[in-house]
Amino acid sequence: MANFQATIHSRPLSPEFMTQARRPASTIQAVLTNLREKISLQSILPGARLTEEELVDNYSIPRAMAREVLAVLEDRGIVRRIPNKGAVVAHVDMQWVYHYYDAREALDGMMVRLAARQTRPEDWADLVEQFGEPFQKALETGDVDRLISLIETFRNRLQTAANNPVLSDLAERIHERIRVVRQRVVLLPGRAETMVADYRAVLAALARSDAEEAEQLMGILNRNNRAAIQKYERYVV
């Protein structure tokens, strides 16, 4: 699937990555989580090679596990296999990012509708509270990590509440493909402030068990994210 274009040039992993990664990791999920985070934050840059040998050495894992890690990353579109080069971190194709946001809007709409129908208002009380003063404080202090953490918490809760493994799998695949861009949306001029209002509106609808309004508001949230990326695309890639 040509959703990303990988560079034909190979680059070694950064010294920072080599130092931070060199620790035991007993599970495939632990290695994947660490690698996906570093790639999304561009601690590992697009075009960098990922070899089985480096993963074995840096994460103290067997070669079979390293091979499986690379296979999962390739399946999710995070790395590409280049002839005579091996696995390299994929470059972001912005046109495909916009396609993914269109698909995500549809998936999120279904997910939030199911979540509203299958939960009680009190099930969202803690998130409503977290997206109140804590979210506002993180915004005012510029605590981007906290903002992203709260958004991740909301989306994880949404998937759990929707209770649809097919939707969850599709949503996770899209999440992986746009993660490097999505992490930066909160940094775009003015978007963090409007994002607060968007998430609070969705949560308020969920707390009222209003499935139709929650779906509409989730669509607005995703379209606002997409519009911000289009407006400030040069800051994203």
Short mmCIF file of N, CA and C in Angstrom, two decimals, residues 30-109:
data_model
loop_
_atom_site.label_atom_id
_atom_site.label_comp_id
_atom_site.label_asym_id
_atom_site.label_seq_id
_atom_site.Cartn_x
_atom_site.Cartn_y
_atom_site.Cartn_z
N ALA A 30 6.53 -4.19 24.29
CA ALA A 30 7.39 -3.18 24.92
C ALA A 30 8.32 -2.55 23.89
N VAL A 31 8.89 -3.38 23.03
CA VAL A 31 9.79 -2.86 22.00
C VAL A 31 9.01 -2.01 21.00
N LEU A 32 7.85 -2.50 20.56
CA LEU A 32 7.04 -1.75 19.61
C LEU A 32 6.62 -0.40 20.16
N THR A 33 6.20 -0.38 21.41
CA THR A 33 5.78 0.88 22.04
C THR A 33 6.92 1.88 22.06
N ASN A 34 8.11 1.42 22.43
CA ASN A 34 9.27 2.30 22.50
C ASN A 34 9.66 2.82 21.12
N LEU A 35 9.68 1.94 20.14
CA LEU A 35 10.05 2.35 18.78
C LEU A 35 9.03 3.30 18.18
N ARG A 36 7.74 3.01 18.37
CA ARG A 36 6.70 3.87 17.80
C ARG A 36 6.76 5.27 18.41
N GLU A 37 7.04 5.33 19.70
CA GLU A 37 7.15 6.64 20.35
C GLU A 37 8.32 7.43 19.78
N LYS A 38 9.47 6.77 19.63
CA LYS A 38 10.66 7.45 19.12
C LYS A 38 10.48 7.88 17.67
N ILE A 39 9.80 7.07 16.89
CA ILE A 39 9.56 7.43 15.49
C ILE A 39 8.57 8.59 15.41
N SER A 40 7.52 8.56 16.22
CA SER A 40 6.52 9.63 16.18
C SER A 40 7.10 10.95 16.64
N LEU A 41 8.05 10.91 17.58
CA LEU A 41 8.70 12.13 18.06
C LEU A 41 9.92 12.48 17.23
N GLN A 42 10.22 11.66 16.24
CA GLN A 42 11.35 11.82 15.34
C GLN A 42 12.69 11.79 16.06
N SER A 43 12.75 11.03 17.16
CA SER A 43 14.05 10.68 17.73
C SER A 43 14.75 9.72 16.78
N ILE A 44 13.95 8.95 16.05
CA ILE A 44 14.44 8.16 14.93
C ILE A 44 13.83 8.80 13.69
N LEU A 45 14.66 9.30 12.80
CA LEU A 45 14.19 10.10 11.68
C LEU A 45 13.72 9.26 10.50
N PRO A 46 12.84 9.81 9.67
CA PRO A 46 12.47 9.13 8.43
C PRO A 46 13.71 8.82 7.61
N GLY A 47 13.75 7.63 7.07
CA GLY A 47 14.90 7.22 6.28
C GLY A 47 15.93 6.43 7.06
N ALA A 48 15.83 6.44 8.39
CA ALA A 48 16.78 5.69 9.21
C ALA A 48 16.55 4.19 9.03
N ARG A 49 17.62 3.43 8.97
CA ARG A 49 17.50 1.98 8.85
C ARG A 49 17.23 1.36 10.21
N LEU A 50 16.42 0.33 10.21
CA LEU A 50 16.18 -0.48 11.40
C LEU A 50 16.57 -1.91 11.05
N THR A 51 17.62 -2.40 11.67
CA THR A 51 18.08 -3.76 11.36
C THR A 51 17.80 -4.70 12.52
N GLU A 52 17.69 -5.97 12.19
CA GLU A 52 17.48 -6.99 13.23
C GLU A 52 18.63 -6.96 14.23
N GLU A 53 19.85 -6.80 13.72
CA GLU A 53 21.02 -6.82 14.60
C GLU A 53 20.97 -5.69 15.63
N GLU A 54 20.58 -4.49 15.20
CA GLU A 54 20.51 -3.36 16.12
C GLU A 54 19.42 -3.57 17.17
N LEU A 55 18.29 -4.11 16.75
CA LEU A 55 17.21 -4.36 17.71
C LEU A 55 17.62 -5.42 18.72
N VAL A 56 18.29 -6.46 18.25
CA VAL A 56 18.76 -7.51 19.15
C VAL A 56 19.72 -6.93 20.18
N ASP A 57 20.67 -6.11 19.73
CA ASP A 57 21.67 -5.54 20.63
C ASP A 57 21.07 -4.50 21.57
N ASN A 58 20.22 -3.62 21.05
CA ASN A 58 19.73 -2.50 21.84
C ASN A 58 18.62 -2.87 22.81
N TYR A 59 17.85 -3.91 22.49
CA TYR A 59 16.73 -4.29 23.34
C TYR A 59 16.91 -5.63 24.03
N SER A 60 18.04 -6.27 23.80
CA SER A 60 18.32 -7.57 24.43
C SER A 60 17.20 -8.57 24.15
N ILE A 61 16.85 -8.69 22.88
CA ILE A 61 15.79 -9.62 22.48
C ILE A 61 16.36 -10.61 21.47
N PRO A 62 15.74 -11.78 21.32
CA PRO A 62 16.21 -12.75 20.33
C PRO A 62 15.93 -12.26 18.91
N ARG A 63 16.66 -12.80 17.95
CA ARG A 63 16.52 -12.38 16.56
C ARG A 63 15.10 -12.61 16.03
N ALA A 64 14.49 -13.73 16.44
CA ALA A 64 13.13 -14.01 15.98
C ALA A 64 12.16 -12.91 16.40
N MET A 65 12.34 -12.39 17.62
CA MET A 65 11.48 -11.31 18.09
C MET A 65 11.76 -10.02 17.32
N ALA A 66 13.03 -9.75 17.05
CA ALA A 66 13.39 -8.56 16.27
C ALA A 66 12.76 -8.62 14.89
N ARG A 67 12.76 -9.81 14.29
CA ARG A 67 12.16 -9.99 12.97
C ARG A 67 10.65 -9.73 13.03
N GLU A 68 10.02 -10.19 14.09
CA GLU A 68 8.58 -9.97 14.24
C GLU A 68 8.26 -8.50 14.47
N VAL A 69 9.09 -7.81 15.24
CA VAL A 69 8.90 -6.38 15.47
C VAL A 69 8.92 -5.63 14.14
N LEU A 70 9.90 -5.92 13.30
CA LEU A 70 10.00 -5.25 12.00
C LEU A 70 8.80 -5.59 11.12
N ALA A 71 8.33 -6.82 11.21
CA ALA A 71 7.17 -7.23 10.41
C ALA A 71 5.92 -6.45 10.83
N VAL A 72 5.74 -6.26 12.14
CA VAL A 72 4.58 -5.50 12.63
C VAL A 72 4.68 -4.04 12.18
N LEU A 73 5.86 -3.45 12.31
CA LEU A 73 6.05 -2.06 11.90
C LEU A 73 5.80 -1.89 10.40
N GLU A 74 6.21 -2.88 9.62
CA GLU A 74 5.96 -2.82 8.18
C GLU A 74 4.47 -2.94 7.89
N ASP A 75 3.80 -3.84 8.58
CA ASP A 75 2.36 -4.03 8.38
C ASP A 75 1.58 -2.77 8.71
N ARG A 76 2.06 -2.01 9.71
CA ARG A 76 1.38 -0.78 10.11
C ARG A 76 1.81 0.42 9.27
N GLY A 77 2.71 0.21 8.30
CA GLY A 77 3.12 1.31 7.44
C GLY A 77 4.14 2.24 8.05
N ILE A 78 4.73 1.84 9.17
CA ILE A 78 5.69 2.69 9.87
C ILE A 78 7.07 2.56 9.26
N VAL A 79 7.40 1.37 8.75
CA VAL A 79 8.65 1.18 8.02
C VAL A 79 8.33 0.59 6.66
N ARG A 80 9.26 0.74 5.73
CA ARG A 80 9.14 0.14 4.41
C ARG A 80 10.38 -0.68 4.13
N ARG A 81 10.21 -1.75 3.36
CA ARG A 81 11.34 -2.57 2.93
C ARG A 81 11.84 -2.03 1.59
N ILE A 82 13.12 -1.69 1.55
CA ILE A 82 13.74 -1.17 0.35
C ILE A 82 14.76 -2.19 -0.15
N PRO A 83 14.70 -2.59 -1.42
CA PRO A 83 15.67 -3.56 -1.94
C PRO A 83 17.11 -3.12 -1.68
N ASN A 84 17.90 -4.04 -1.19
CA ASN A 84 19.32 -3.83 -0.89
C ASN A 84 19.56 -2.84 0.25
N LYS A 85 18.51 -2.39 0.90
CA LYS A 85 18.64 -1.47 2.03
C LYS A 85 18.06 -2.05 3.30
N GLY A 86 17.02 -2.85 3.17
CA GLY A 86 16.35 -3.40 4.34
C GLY A 86 15.20 -2.52 4.79
N ALA A 87 14.90 -2.56 6.09
CA ALA A 87 13.78 -1.80 6.65
C ALA A 87 14.22 -0.37 6.98
N VAL A 88 13.48 0.61 6.49
CA VAL A 88 13.76 2.01 6.80
C VAL A 88 12.48 2.67 7.29
N VAL A 89 12.63 3.67 8.15
CA VAL A 89 11.48 4.41 8.66
C VAL A 89 10.85 5.20 7.51
N ALA A 90 9.54 5.08 7.37
CA ALA A 90 8.83 5.69 6.23
C ALA A 90 8.69 7.19 6.37
N HIS A 91 8.71 7.86 5.24
CA HIS A 91 8.39 9.28 5.19
C HIS A 91 6.88 9.46 5.15
N VAL A 92 6.42 10.59 5.64
CA VAL A 92 4.99 10.88 5.65
C VAL A 92 4.58 11.48 4.31
N ASP A 93 3.56 10.90 3.71
CA ASP A 93 2.94 11.44 2.50
C ASP A 93 1.69 12.19 2.96
N MET A 94 1.72 13.53 2.88
CA MET A 94 0.63 14.32 3.45
C MET A 94 -0.70 14.06 2.78
N GLN A 95 -0.71 13.75 1.48
CA GLN A 95 -1.98 13.47 0.83
C GLN A 95 -2.65 12.26 1.46
N TRP A 96 -1.83 11.26 1.82
CA TRP A 96 -2.38 10.08 2.48
C TRP A 96 -2.82 10.40 3.90
N VAL A 97 -2.13 11.33 4.55
CA VAL A 97 -2.56 11.75 5.89
C VAL A 97 -3.98 12.30 5.83
N TYR A 98 -4.27 13.12 4.82
CA TYR A 98 -5.61 13.67 4.68
C TYR A 98 -6.63 12.57 4.40
N HIS A 99 -6.25 11.58 3.60
CA HIS A 99 -7.14 10.45 3.36
C HIS A 99 -7.44 9.72 4.67
N TYR A 100 -6.39 9.54 5.47
CA TYR A 100 -6.58 8.85 6.75
C TYR A 100 -7.47 9.64 7.68
N TYR A 101 -7.35 10.97 7.68
CA TYR A 101 -8.22 11.78 8.53
C TYR A 101 -9.67 11.67 8.09
N ASP A 102 -9.91 11.57 6.79
CA ASP A 102 -11.28 11.37 6.31
C ASP A 102 -11.83 10.04 6.83
N ALA A 103 -11.00 8.99 6.73
CA ALA A 103 -11.44 7.68 7.22
C ALA A 103 -11.61 7.69 8.73
N ARG A 104 -10.73 8.39 9.40
CA ARG A 104 -10.80 8.44 10.86
C ARG A 104 -12.08 9.13 11.32
N GLU A 105 -12.49 10.16 10.60
CA GLU A 105 -13.73 10.84 10.97
C GLU A 105 -14.91 9.88 10.97
N ALA A 106 -14.96 9.03 9.94
CA ALA A 106 -16.05 8.05 9.86
C ALA A 106 -15.97 7.02 10.98
N LEU A 107 -14.76 6.51 11.23
CA LEU A 107 -14.58 5.51 12.28
C LEU A 107 -14.88 6.08 13.66
N ASP A 108 -14.36 7.28 13.92
CA ASP A 108 -14.61 7.91 15.22
C ASP A 108 -16.09 8.17 15.44
N GLY A 109 -16.79 8.52 14.36
CA GLY A 109 -18.23 8.75 14.47
C GLY A 109 -18.96 7.50 14.92
#
